[in-house]
mmCIF file of C-alpha atoms in Angstrom:
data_model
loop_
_atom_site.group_PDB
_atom_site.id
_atom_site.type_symbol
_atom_site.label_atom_id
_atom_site.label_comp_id
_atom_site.label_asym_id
_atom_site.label_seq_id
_atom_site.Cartn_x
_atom_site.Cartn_y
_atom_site.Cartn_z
ATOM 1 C CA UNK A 474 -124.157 33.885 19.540
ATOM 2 C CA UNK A 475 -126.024 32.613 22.683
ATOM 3 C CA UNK A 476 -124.122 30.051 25.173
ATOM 4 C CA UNK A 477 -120.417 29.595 25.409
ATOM 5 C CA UNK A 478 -118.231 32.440 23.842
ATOM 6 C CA UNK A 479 -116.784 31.614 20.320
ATOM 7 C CA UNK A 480 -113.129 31.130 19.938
ATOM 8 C CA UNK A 481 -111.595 33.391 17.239
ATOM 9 C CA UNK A 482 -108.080 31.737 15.387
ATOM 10 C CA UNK A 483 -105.332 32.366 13.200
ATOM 11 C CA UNK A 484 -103.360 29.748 11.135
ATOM 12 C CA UNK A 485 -100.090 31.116 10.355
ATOM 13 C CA UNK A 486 -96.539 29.587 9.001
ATOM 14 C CA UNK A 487 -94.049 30.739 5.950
ATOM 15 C CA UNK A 488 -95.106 30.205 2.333
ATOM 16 C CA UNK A 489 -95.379 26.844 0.690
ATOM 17 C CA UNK A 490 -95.543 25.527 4.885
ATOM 18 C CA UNK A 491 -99.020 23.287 4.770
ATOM 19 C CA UNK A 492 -100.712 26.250 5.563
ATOM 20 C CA UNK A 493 -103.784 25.771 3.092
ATOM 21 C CA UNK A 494 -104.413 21.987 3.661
ATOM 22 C CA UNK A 495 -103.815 22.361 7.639
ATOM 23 C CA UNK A 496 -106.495 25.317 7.044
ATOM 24 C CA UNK A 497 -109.134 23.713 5.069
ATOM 25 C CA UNK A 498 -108.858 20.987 7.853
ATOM 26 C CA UNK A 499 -109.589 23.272 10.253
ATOM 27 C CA UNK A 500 -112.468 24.853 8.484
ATOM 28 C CA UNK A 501 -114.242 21.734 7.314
ATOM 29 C CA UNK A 502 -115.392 21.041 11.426
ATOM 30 C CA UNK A 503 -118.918 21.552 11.247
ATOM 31 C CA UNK A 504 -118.014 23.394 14.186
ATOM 32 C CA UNK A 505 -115.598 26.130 12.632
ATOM 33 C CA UNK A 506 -116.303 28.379 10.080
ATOM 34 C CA UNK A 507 -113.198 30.430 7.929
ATOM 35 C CA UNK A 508 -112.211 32.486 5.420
ATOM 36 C CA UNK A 509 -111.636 30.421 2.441
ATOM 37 C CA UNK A 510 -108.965 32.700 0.702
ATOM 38 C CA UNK A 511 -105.779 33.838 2.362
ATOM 39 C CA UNK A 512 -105.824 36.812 4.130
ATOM 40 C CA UNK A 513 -103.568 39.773 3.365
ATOM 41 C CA UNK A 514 -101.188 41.348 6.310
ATOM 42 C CA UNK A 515 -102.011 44.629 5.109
ATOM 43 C CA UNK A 516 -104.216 46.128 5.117
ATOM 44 C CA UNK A 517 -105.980 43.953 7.277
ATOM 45 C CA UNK A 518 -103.160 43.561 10.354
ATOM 46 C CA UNK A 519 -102.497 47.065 9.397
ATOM 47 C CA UNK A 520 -105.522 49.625 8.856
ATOM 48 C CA UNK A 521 -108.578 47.436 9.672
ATOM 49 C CA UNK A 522 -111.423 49.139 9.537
ATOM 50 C CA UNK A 523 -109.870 52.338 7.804
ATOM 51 C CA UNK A 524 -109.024 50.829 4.834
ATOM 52 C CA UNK A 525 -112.319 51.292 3.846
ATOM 53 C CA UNK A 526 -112.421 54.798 5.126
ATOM 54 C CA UNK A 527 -111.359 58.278 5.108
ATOM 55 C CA UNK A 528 -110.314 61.241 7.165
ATOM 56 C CA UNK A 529 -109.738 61.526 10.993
ATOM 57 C CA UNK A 530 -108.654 57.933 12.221
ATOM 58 C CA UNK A 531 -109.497 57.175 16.034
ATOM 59 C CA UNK A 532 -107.196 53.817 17.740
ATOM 60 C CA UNK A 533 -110.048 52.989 20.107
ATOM 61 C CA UNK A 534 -112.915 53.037 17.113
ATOM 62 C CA UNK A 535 -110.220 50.906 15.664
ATOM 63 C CA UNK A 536 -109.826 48.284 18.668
ATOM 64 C CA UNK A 537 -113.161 48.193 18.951
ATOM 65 C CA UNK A 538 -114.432 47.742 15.307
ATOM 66 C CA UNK A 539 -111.661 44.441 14.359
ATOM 67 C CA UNK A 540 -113.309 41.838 16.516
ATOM 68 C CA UNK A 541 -116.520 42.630 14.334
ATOM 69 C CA UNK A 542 -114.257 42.714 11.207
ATOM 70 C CA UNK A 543 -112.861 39.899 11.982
ATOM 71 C CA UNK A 544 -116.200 37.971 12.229
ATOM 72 C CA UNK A 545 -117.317 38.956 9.432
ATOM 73 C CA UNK A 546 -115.446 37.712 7.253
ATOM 74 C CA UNK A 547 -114.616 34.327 9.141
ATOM 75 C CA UNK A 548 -118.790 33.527 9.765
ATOM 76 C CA UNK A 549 -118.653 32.043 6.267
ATOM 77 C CA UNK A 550 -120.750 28.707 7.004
ATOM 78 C CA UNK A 551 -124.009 28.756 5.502
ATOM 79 C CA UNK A 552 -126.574 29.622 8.504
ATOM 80 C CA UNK A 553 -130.434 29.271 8.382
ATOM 81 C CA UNK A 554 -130.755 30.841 12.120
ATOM 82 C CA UNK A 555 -129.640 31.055 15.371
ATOM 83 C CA UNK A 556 -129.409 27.499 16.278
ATOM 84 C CA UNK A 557 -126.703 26.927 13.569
ATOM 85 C CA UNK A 558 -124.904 30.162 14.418
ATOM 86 C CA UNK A 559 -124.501 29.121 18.068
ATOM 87 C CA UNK A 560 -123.413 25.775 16.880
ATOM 88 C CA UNK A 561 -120.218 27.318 15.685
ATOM 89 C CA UNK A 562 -117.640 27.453 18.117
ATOM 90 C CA UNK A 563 -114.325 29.044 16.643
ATOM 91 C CA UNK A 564 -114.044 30.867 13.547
ATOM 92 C CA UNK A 565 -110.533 31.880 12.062
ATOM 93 C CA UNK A 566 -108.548 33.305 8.961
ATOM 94 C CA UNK A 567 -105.241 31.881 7.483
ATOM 95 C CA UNK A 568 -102.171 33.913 6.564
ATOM 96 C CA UNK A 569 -98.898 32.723 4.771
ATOM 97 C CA UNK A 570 -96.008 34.975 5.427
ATOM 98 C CA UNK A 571 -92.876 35.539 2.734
ATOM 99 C CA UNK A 572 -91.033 38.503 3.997
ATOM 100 C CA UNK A 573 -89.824 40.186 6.893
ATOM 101 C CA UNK A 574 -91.862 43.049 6.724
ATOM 102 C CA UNK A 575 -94.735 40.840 6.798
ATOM 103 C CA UNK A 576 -94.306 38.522 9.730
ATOM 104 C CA UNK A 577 -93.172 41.902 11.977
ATOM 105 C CA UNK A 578 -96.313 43.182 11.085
ATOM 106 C CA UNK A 579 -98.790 40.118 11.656
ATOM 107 C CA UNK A 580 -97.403 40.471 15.061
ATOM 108 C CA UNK A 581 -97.742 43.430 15.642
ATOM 109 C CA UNK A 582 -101.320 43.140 14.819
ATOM 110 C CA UNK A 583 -101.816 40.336 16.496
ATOM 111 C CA UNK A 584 -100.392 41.199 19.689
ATOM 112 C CA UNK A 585 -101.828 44.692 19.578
ATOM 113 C CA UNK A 586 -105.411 44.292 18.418
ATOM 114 C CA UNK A 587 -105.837 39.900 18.824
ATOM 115 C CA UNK A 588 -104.104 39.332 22.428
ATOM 116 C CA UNK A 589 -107.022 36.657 22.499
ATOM 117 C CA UNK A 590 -106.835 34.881 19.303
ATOM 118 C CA UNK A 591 -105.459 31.326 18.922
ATOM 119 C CA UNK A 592 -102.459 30.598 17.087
ATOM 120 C CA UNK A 593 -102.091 27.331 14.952
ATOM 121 C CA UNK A 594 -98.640 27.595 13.529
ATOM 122 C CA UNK A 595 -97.694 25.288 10.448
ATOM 123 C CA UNK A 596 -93.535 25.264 10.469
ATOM 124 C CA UNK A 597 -91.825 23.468 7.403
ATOM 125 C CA UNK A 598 -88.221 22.964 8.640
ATOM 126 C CA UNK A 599 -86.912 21.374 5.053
ATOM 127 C CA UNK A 600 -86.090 25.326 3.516
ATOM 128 C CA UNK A 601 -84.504 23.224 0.176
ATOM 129 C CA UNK A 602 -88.455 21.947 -0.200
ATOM 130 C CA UNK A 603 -90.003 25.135 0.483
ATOM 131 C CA UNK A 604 -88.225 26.775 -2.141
ATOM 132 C CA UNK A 605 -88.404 23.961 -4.884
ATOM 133 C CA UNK A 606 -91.789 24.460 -3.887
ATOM 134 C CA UNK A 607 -91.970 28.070 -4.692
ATOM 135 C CA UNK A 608 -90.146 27.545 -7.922
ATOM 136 C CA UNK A 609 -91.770 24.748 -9.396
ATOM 137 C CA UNK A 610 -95.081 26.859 -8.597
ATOM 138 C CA UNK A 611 -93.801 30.002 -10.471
ATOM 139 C CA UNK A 612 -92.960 27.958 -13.163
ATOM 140 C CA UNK A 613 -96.296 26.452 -13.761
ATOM 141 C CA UNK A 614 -98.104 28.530 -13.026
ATOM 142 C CA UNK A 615 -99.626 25.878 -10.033
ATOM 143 C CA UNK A 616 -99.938 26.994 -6.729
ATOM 144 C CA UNK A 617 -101.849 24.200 -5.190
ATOM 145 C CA UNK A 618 -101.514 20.384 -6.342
ATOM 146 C CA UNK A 619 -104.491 18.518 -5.556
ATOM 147 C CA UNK A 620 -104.387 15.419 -7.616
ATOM 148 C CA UNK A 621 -102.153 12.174 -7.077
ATOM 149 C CA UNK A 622 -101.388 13.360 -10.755
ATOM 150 C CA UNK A 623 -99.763 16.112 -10.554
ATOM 151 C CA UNK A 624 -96.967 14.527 -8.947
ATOM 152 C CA UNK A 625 -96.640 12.761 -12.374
ATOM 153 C CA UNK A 626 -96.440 15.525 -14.609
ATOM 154 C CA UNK A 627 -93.614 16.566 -16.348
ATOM 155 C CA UNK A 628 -91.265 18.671 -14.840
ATOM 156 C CA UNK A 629 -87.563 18.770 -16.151
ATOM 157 C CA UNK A 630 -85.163 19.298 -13.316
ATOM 158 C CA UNK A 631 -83.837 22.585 -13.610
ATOM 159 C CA UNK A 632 -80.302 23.635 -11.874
ATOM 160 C CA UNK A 633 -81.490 26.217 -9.004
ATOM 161 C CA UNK A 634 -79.593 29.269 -8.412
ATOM 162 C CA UNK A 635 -77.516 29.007 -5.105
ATOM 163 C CA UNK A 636 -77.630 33.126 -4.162
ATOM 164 C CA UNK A 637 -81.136 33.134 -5.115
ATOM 165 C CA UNK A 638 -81.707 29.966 -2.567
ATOM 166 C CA UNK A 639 -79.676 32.006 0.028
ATOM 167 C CA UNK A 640 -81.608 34.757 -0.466
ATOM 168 C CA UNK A 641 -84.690 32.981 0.381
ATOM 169 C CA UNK A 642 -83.230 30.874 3.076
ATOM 170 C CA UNK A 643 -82.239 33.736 4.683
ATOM 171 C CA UNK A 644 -85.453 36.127 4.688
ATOM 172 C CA UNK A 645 -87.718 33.255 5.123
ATOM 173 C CA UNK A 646 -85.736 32.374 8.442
ATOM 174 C CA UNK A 647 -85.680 35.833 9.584
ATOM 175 C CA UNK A 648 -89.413 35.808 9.235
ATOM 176 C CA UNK A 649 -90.030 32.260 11.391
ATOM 177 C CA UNK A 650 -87.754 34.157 13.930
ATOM 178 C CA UNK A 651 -90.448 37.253 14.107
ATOM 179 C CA UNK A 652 -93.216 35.091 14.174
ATOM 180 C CA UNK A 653 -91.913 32.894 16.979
ATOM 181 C CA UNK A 654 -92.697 35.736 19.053
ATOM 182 C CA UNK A 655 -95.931 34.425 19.208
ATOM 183 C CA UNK A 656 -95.271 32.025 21.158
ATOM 184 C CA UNK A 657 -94.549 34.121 24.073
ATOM 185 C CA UNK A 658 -98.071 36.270 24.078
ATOM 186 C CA UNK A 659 -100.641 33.856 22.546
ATOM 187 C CA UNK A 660 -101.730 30.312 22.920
ATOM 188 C CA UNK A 661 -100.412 28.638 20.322
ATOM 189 C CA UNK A 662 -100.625 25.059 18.676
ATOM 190 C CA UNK A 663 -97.712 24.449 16.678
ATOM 191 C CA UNK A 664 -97.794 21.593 13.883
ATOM 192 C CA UNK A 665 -94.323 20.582 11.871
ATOM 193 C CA UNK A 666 -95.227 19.888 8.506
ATOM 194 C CA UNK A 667 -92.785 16.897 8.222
ATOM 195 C CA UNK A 668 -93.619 15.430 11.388
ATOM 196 C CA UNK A 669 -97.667 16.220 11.399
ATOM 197 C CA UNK A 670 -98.500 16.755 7.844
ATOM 198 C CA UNK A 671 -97.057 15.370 5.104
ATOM 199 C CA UNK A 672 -98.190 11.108 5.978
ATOM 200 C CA UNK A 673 -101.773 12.423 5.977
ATOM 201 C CA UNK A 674 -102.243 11.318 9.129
ATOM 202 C CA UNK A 675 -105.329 12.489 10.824
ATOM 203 C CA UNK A 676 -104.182 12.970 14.588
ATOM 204 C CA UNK A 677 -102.418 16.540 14.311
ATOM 205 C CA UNK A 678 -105.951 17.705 13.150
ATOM 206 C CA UNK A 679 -107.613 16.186 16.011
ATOM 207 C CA UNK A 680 -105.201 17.416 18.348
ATOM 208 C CA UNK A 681 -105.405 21.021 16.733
ATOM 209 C CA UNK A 682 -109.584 20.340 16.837
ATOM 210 C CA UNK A 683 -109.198 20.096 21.017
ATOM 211 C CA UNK A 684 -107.484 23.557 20.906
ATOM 212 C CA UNK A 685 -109.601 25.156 19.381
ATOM 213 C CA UNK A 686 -111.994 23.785 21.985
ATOM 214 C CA UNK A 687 -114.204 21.248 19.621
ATOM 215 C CA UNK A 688 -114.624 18.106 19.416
ATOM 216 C CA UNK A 689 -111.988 15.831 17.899
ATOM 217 C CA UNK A 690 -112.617 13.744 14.681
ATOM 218 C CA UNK A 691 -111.126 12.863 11.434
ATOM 219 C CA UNK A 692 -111.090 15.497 8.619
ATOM 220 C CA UNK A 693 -112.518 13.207 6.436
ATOM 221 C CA UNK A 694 -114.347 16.335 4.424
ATOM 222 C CA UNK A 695 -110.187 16.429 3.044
ATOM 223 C CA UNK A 696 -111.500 14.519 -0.361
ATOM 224 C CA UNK A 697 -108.064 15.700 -1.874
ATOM 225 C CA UNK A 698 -104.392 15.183 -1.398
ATOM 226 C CA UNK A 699 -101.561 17.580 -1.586
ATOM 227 C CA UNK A 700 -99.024 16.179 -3.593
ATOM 228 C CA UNK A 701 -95.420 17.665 -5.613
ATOM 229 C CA UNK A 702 -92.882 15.805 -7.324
ATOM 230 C CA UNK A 703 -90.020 14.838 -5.519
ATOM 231 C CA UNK A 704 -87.652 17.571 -5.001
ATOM 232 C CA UNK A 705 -84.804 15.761 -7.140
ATOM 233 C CA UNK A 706 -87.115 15.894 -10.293
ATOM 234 C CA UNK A 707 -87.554 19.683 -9.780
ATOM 235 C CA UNK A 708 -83.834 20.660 -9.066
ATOM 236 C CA UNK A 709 -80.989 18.834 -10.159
ATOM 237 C CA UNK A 710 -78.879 20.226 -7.808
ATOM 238 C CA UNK A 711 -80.255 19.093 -4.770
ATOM 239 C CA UNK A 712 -77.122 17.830 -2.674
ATOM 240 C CA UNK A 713 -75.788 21.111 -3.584
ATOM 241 C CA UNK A 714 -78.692 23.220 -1.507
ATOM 242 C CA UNK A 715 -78.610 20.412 1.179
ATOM 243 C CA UNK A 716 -74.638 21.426 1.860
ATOM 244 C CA UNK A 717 -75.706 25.023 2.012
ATOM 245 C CA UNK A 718 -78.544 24.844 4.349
ATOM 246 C CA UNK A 719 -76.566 22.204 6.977
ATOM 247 C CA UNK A 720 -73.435 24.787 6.523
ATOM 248 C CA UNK A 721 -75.682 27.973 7.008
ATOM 249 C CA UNK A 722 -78.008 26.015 10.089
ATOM 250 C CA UNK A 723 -75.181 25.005 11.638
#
């Protein structure tokens, strides 16, 4: 890439955060190019390069081969020569974290082998929501609602299991607190998905567009809308898991 140096960036946030749509935002910019598909923590954070090799392993072939790694799987915009590769400006991956294990070692990678990379970090506060998100997808089998119709689709309200919400609030937290880590040894852009997110408002994109150093503009390439039922139509209990998380945030 000729001219200014490209800008290489991670989105990041818990499971069922706005991770996907706050990616495919991102990506759309004629100026950014990314991975399509989530990215694994390991092997990728993990072994790099040498999960595609064997026998003696050195760190600084390692340090110096995940940059190139990196961009080559995140150069995904078509290209028909230099002039449109220079044209792109950041390029980045997404990851969505679920366990402990996972967040602790995202930052390790990160911090150890990325110091440079941007951080766009997608934080869901509601954890009832998360995890009626995370059940209603196990249950149908759909992990990404796209239509204004799914929202209408029939889903009875099920009684969710209070130890297996605790369970989840409590890991799930753990992992935000290793991943706020970040914070302190990257630049990082932080979105809320309540706040930024969820009224489809276009701003928070343009704001996270000037981070990443391009220009701002509406992501009006988003031709779809991320939509769930209502989180009283998927648990029954809902009041319940509400009492729990105020007595357990408190």
């Amino acid at each position: 890439m000729s001219g200014m140096a490209r800008r290489r960036f991670v989105t990041i946030g818990l499971r069922r955060s706005g991770t996907t749509v706050t990616h495919l935002a991102l990506k759309g910019h004629p100026n950014v190019s990314g991975l399509g598909d989530e990215v694994k923590v390991a092997p990728f954070f993990t072994d790099g390069l040498y999960t595609f090799t064997v026998g003696q392993r050195s760190e600084k072939e390692r340090r110096l081969c995940y940059g190139a790694l990196f961009d080559a799987i995140t150069m995904t915009k078509p290209r028909l020569g230099e002039a449109e590769e220079s044209a792109i400006a950041a390029n980045g991956l997404k990851v969505a974290i679920g366990t402990v294990k996972e967040a602790e070692a995202l930052v390790a990678g990160l911090q150890t082998y990325f110091p440079e990379v941007k951080i766009v970090h997608v934080r869901r506060a509601d954890a009832v929501a998360r995890f009626a998100s995370l059940v209603l997808a196990r249950t149908t089998g759909r992990w990404h609602s796209w239509t204004k119709g799914a929202a209408a689709d029939p889903v009875e309200a099920m009684r969710a299991d209070p130890t297996e919400f605790e369970e989840f609030y409590r890991r799930t937290e753990a992992a935000h607190q290793r991943l706020a880590v970040l914070h302190s040894s990257h630049e990082v852009f932080p979105l809320s998905y309540e706040r930024d997110i969820l009224d489809g408002a276009p701003a928070c994109y343009e704001r996270a567009f000037g981070f990443l150093g391009v220009a701002p503009m509406p992501p009006t390439w988003l031709r779809s809308e991320k939509v769930a039922p209502p989180i009283d139509r998927i648990f029954s209990n809902v009041d319940e898991l509400r009492d729990l998380e105020r007595s357990w945030a408190g």
